[in-house]
Short mmCIF file of C-alpha atoms in Angstrom, two decimals:
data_model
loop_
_atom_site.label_atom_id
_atom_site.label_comp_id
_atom_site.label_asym_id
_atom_site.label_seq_id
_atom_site.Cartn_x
_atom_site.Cartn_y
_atom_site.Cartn_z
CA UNK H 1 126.12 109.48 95.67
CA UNK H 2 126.80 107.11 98.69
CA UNK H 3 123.66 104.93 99.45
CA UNK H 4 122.85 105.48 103.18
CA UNK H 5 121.58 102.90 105.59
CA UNK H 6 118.00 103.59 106.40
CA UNK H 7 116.63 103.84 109.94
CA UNK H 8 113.45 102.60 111.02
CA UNK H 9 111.37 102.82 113.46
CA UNK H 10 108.93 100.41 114.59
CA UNK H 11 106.41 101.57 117.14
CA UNK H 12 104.33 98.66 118.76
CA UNK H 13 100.68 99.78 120.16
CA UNK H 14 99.32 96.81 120.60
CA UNK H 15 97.54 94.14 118.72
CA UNK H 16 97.38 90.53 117.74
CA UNK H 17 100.59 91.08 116.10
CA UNK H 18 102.93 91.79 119.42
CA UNK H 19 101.04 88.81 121.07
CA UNK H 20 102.60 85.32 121.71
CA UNK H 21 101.09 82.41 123.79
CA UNK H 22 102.52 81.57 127.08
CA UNK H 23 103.37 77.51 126.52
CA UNK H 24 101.61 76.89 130.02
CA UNK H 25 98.52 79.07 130.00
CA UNK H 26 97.57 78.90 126.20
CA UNK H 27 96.75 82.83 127.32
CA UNK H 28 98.20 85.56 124.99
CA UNK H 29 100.79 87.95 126.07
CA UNK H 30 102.58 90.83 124.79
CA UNK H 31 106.50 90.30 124.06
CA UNK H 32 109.12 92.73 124.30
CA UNK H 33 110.08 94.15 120.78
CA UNK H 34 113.95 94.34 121.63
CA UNK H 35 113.35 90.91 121.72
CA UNK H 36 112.13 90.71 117.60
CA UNK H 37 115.06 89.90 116.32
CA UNK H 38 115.13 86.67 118.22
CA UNK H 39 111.51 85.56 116.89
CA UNK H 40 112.00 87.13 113.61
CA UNK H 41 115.78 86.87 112.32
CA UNK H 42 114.96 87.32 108.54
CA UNK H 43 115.11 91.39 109.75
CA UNK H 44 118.61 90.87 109.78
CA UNK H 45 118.64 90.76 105.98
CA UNK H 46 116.82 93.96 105.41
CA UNK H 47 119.24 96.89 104.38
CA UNK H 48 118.13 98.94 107.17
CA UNK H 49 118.46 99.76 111.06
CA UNK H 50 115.82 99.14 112.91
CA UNK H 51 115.00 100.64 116.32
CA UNK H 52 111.77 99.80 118.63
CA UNK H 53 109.55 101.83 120.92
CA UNK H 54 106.59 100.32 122.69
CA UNK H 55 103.95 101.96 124.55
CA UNK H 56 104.52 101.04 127.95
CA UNK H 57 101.26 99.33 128.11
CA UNK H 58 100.36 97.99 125.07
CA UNK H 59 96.03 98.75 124.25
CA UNK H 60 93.53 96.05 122.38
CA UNK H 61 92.63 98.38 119.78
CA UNK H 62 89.76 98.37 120.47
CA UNK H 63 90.37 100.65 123.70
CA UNK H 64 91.73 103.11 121.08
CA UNK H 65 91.26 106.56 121.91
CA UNK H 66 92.44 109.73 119.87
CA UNK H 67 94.48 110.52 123.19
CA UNK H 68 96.42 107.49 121.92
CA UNK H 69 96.94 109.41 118.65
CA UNK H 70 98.48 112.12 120.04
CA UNK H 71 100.79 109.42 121.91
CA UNK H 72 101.46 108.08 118.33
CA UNK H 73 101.92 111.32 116.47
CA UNK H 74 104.07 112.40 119.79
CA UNK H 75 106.96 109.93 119.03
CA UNK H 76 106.84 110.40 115.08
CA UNK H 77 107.53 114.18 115.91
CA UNK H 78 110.23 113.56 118.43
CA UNK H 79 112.10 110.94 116.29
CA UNK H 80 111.34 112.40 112.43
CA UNK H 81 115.01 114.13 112.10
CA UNK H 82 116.11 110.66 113.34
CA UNK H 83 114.81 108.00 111.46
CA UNK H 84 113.86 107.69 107.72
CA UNK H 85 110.63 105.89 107.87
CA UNK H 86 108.01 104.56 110.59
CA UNK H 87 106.31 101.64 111.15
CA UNK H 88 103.41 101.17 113.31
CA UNK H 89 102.30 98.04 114.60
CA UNK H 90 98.41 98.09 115.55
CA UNK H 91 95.70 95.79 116.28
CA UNK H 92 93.41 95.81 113.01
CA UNK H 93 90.13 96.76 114.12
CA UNK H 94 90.41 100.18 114.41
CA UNK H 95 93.66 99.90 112.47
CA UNK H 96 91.74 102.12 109.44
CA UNK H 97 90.57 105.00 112.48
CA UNK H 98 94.12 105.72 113.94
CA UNK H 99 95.85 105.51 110.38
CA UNK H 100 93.59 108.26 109.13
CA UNK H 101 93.89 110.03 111.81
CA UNK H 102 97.47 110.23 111.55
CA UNK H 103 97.57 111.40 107.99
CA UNK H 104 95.24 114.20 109.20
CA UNK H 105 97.82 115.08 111.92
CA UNK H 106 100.77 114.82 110.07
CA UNK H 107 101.08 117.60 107.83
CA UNK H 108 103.30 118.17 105.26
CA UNK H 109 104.89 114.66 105.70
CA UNK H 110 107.72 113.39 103.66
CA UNK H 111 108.30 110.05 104.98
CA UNK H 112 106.85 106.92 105.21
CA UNK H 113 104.38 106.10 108.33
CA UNK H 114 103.17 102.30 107.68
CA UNK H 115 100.74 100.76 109.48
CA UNK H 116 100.54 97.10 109.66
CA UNK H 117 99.28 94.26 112.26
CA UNK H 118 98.36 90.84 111.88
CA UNK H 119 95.40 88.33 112.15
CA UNK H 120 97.39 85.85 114.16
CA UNK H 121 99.53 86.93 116.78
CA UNK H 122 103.81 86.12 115.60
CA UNK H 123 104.21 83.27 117.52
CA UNK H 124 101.69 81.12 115.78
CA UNK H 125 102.55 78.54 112.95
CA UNK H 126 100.17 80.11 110.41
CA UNK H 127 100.91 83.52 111.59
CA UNK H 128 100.93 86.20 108.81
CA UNK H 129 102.71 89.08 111.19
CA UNK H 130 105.92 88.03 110.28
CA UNK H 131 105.39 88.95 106.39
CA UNK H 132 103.10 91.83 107.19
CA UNK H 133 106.40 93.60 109.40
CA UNK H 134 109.06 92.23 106.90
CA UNK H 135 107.30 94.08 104.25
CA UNK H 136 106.07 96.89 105.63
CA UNK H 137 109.67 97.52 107.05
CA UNK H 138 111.17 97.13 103.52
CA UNK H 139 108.60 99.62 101.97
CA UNK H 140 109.61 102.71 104.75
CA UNK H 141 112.80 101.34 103.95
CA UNK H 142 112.67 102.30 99.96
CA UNK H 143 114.49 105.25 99.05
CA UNK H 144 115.43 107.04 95.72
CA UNK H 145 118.70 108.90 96.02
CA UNK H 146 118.25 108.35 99.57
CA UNK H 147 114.95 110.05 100.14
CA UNK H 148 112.09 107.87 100.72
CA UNK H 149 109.80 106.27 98.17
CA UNK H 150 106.25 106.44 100.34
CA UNK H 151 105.82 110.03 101.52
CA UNK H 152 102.78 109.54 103.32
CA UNK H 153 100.51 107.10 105.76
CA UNK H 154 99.89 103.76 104.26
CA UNK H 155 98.54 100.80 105.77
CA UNK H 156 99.95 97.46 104.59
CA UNK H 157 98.05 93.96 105.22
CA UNK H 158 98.00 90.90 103.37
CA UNK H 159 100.66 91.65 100.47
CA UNK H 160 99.04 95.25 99.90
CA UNK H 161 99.79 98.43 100.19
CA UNK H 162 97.12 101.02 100.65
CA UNK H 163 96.91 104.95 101.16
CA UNK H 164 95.42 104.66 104.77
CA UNK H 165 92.81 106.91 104.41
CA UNK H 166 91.33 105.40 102.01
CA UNK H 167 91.12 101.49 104.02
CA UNK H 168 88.34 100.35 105.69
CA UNK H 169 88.54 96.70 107.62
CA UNK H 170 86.31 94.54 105.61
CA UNK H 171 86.75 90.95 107.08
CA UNK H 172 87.58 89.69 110.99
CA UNK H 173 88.60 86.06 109.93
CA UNK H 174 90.18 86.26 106.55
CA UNK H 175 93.65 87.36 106.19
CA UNK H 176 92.79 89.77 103.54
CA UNK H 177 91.46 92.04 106.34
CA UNK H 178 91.23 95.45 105.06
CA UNK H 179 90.39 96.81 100.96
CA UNK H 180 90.83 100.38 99.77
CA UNK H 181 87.56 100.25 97.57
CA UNK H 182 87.75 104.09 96.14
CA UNK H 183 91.65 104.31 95.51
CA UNK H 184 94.26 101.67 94.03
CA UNK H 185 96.90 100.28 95.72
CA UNK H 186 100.00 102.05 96.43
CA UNK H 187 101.86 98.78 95.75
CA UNK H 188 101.83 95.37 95.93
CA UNK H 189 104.24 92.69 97.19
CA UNK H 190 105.06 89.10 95.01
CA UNK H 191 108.02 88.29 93.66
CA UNK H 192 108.89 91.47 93.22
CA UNK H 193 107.89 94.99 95.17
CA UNK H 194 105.75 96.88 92.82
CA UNK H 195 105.39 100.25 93.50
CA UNK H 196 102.27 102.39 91.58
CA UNK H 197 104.03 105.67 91.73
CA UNK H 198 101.34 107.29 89.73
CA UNK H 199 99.19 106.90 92.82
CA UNK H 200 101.78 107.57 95.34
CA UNK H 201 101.16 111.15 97.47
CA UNK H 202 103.26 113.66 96.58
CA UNK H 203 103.73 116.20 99.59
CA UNK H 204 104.82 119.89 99.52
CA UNK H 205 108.70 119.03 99.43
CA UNK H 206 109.56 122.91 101.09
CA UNK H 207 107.56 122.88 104.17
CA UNK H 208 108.45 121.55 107.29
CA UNK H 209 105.83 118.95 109.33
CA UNK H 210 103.43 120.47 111.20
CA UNK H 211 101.32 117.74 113.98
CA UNK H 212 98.12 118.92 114.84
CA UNK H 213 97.17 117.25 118.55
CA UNK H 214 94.18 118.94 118.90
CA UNK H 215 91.00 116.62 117.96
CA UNK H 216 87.85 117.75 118.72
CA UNK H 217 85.49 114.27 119.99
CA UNK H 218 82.49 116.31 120.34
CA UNK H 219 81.03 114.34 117.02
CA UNK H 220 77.71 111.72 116.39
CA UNK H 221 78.53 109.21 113.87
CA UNK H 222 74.60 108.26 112.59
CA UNK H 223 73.70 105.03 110.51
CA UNK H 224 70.52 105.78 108.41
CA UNK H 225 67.79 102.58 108.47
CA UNK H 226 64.33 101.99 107.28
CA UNK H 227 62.28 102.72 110.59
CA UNK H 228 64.28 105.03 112.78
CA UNK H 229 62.31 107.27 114.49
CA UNK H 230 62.26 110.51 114.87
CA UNK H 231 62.74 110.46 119.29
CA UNK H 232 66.18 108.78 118.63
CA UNK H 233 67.59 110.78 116.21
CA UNK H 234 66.08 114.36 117.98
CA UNK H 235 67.84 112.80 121.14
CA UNK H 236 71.01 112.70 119.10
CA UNK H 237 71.33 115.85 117.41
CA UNK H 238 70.00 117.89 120.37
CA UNK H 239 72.87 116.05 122.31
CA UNK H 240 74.62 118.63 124.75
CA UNK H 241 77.79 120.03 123.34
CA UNK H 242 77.69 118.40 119.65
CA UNK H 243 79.66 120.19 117.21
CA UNK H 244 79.23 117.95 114.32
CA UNK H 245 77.36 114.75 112.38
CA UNK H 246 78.46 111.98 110.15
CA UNK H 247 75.45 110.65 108.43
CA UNK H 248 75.58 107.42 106.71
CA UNK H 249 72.84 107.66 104.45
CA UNK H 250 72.01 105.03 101.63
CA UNK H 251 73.50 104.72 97.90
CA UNK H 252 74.55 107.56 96.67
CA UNK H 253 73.43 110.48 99.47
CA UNK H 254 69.90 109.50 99.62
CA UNK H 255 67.97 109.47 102.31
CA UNK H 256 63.82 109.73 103.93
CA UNK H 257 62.22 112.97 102.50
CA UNK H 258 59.96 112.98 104.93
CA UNK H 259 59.14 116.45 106.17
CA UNK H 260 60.29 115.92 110.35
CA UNK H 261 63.30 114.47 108.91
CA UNK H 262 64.19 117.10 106.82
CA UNK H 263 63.25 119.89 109.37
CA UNK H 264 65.56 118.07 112.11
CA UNK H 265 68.31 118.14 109.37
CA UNK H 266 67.58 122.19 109.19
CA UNK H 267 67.08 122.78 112.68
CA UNK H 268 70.56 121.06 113.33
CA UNK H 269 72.53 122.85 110.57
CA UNK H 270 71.33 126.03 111.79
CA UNK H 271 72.70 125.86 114.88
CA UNK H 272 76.07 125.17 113.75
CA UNK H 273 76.21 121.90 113.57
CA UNK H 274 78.10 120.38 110.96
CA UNK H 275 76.69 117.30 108.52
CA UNK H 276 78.98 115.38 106.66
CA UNK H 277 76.57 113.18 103.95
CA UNK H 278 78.36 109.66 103.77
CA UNK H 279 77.57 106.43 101.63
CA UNK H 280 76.34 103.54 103.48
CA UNK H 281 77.69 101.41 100.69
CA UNK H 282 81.39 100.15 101.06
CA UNK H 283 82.65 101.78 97.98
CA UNK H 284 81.32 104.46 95.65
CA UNK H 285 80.43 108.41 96.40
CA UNK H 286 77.84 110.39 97.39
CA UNK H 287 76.49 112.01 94.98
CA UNK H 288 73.92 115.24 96.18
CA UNK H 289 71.79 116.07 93.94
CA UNK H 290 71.65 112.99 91.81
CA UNK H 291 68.24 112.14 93.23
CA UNK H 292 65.37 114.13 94.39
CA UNK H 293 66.30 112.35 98.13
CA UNK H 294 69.41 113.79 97.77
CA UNK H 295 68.66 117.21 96.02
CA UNK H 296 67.65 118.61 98.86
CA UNK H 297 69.99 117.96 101.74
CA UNK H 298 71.96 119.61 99.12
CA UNK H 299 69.51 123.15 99.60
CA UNK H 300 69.78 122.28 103.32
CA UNK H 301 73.32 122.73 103.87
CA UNK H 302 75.04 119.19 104.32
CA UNK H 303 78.56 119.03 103.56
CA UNK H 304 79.15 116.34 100.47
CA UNK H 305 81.97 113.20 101.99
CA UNK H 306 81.91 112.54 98.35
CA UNK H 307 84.09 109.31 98.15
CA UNK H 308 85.28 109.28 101.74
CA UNK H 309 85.23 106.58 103.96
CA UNK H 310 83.36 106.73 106.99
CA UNK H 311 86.62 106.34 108.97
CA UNK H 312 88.66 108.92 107.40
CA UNK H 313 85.21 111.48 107.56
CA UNK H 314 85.07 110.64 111.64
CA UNK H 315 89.12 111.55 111.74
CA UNK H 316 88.64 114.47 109.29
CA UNK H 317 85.58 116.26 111.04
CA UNK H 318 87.43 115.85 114.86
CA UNK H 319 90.85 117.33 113.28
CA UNK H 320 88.63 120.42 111.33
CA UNK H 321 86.56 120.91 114.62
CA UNK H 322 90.05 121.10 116.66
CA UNK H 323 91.47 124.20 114.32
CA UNK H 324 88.66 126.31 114.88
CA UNK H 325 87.83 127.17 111.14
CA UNK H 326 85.54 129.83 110.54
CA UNK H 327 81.77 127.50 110.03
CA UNK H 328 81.50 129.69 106.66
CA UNK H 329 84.93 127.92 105.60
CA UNK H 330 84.36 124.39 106.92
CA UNK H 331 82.17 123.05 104.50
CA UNK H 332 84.42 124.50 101.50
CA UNK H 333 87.70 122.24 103.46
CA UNK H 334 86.00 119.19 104.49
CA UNK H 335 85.06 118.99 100.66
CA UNK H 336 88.92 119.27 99.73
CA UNK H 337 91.26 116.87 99.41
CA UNK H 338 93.49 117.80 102.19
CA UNK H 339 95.78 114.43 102.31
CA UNK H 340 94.23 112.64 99.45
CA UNK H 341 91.64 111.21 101.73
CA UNK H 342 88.75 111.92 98.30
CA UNK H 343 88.63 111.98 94.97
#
């Protein structure tokens, strides 16, 4: 069998990593990627075509929106026959949000989407964009009898590759910026490429993608603490046009057991509203039932995030709330392991 040429392509957001500093102002900018190979000519020796696509103005992403997702998933679907793997480039804070997303929107996907971005934009001395997009081009680059390796969305950072539903960003100065606490790394970059292909995801190789573009926002994300009252979180769940909750509650599920508490959780559930029971805790699972605190949001109806991250749970609840599932059936799916987003 001939070896084909991959094609990637990269698809610059925005983010540190596309920055560079104007040599008058000190200010950053955005380059143009046809520009890359210029500031990076090491691409040149990766086995692979590359192609670029920018948006056509760049976001911080922190003025990420799911609209943007759409944007993202929009170009994947119009260039998939085309090109053998993706790579996204992203600012990193909410690098962990739009990466889940994406797995959720991609279904049936057989080819690699990486993520990556940088802490320092590519123009800098110290910068560590330049071995963030080497790498993470190389990986959608990997095939085996010319299909790819990665058949899913990773996100790469700092000589690691994780399953990107399963990342959270854990530090804003270090260049180890992001950990994958509940799952192992897909692979890991030294010397060599090592690929864990026991922990790779292995994707339905008959069907055909599907993107889903319809995310329902309508959604509370609420952060349990000793001392919240019972006004603020009654203003939140009575909230006009709420369709669901994700409830960060402490260790493993647990949470008050005082009776107003509990009675707000059952007023809420009864009308409809979906609870998803998340860990505070960076890693570890929720666990309902464990505890007496726990035991009985269990009786009240919350739906168990198990293992999830709360990233992945925000991205998860707004794509089940956009395909109008049946409420008797959503708690059954958000507990399953659609894209191997839990355990």
């Amino acid at each position: 069998m001939t070896k084909s040429i991959p094609n990637i392509l990269l698809i610059y957001t925005g983010g540190t990593i596309g920055m560079i500093k104007d040599a008058e102002t000190g200010a950053l900018r955005a380059f143009d990627f046809n520009n890359l190979l210029k500031r990076i000519p090491e691409l040149k020796l990766l086995d692979c075509n590359i192609e670029t696509i920018s948006f056509k103005d760049p976001i911080d992403s922190s003025n990420m929106q799911p609209k943007y997702w759409t944007q993202i998933a929009e170009i994947i679907e119009n260039n998939y026959e085309d090109f053998d793997g993706f790579v996204v480039l992203h600012g990193s804070d909410t690098m962990s949000y739009t990466a889940s997303a994406l797995s959720f929107m991609l279904e049936h996907l057989a080819k690699p989407v990486i993520f990556t971005g940088s802490q320092l934009p590519i123009g800098d001395l110290r910068t560590d964009a330049k071995e963030n997009l080497i790498t993470s081009i190389q990986i959608a680059s990997l095939q085996h009898y010319n299909k790819p390796i990665i058949k899913e969305v990773g996100l790469y950072f700092e000589y690691k590759l994780y399953r990107a539903n399963r990342t959270t960003k854990i530090n804003a100065e270090h260049f180890e910026a992001f950990a994958s606490l509940n799952y192992p790394d897909l692979a890991e970059s030294g010397v060599h490429l090592k690929i864990n292909n026991e922990y790779l995801w292995k994707p339905n190789p008959r069907k055909d993608l599907i993107v889903h573009k319809h995310l329902d926002e309508n959604i509370a994300l609420v952060k349990l603490f000793p001392g919240i009252t019972q006004q603020i979180l009654e203003t939140i769940f009575n909230s006009k046009g709420l369709k669901g909750v994700i409830l960060e509650t402490y260790g493993a599920g647990n949470c008050s057991t005082e009776q107003w508490f509990l009675d707000l959780l059952k007023q809420t559930v009864k009308k409809g509203i979906h609870i998803v029971n998340v860990t505070q805790c960076s890693g570890g699972s929720v666990i309902m039932g464990q505890y007496e605190t726990s035991e009985k949001l269990k009786k009240i109806g919350l739906i168990s995030g198990k293992d999830i991250t709360t990233e992945a749970a925000l991205v998860k609840m707004m794509y089940l709330l956009g395909q109008n599932i049946s409420p008797n059936l959503f708690k059954t799916i958000f507990e399953t392991s659609l894209r191997g987003e839990m355990s």
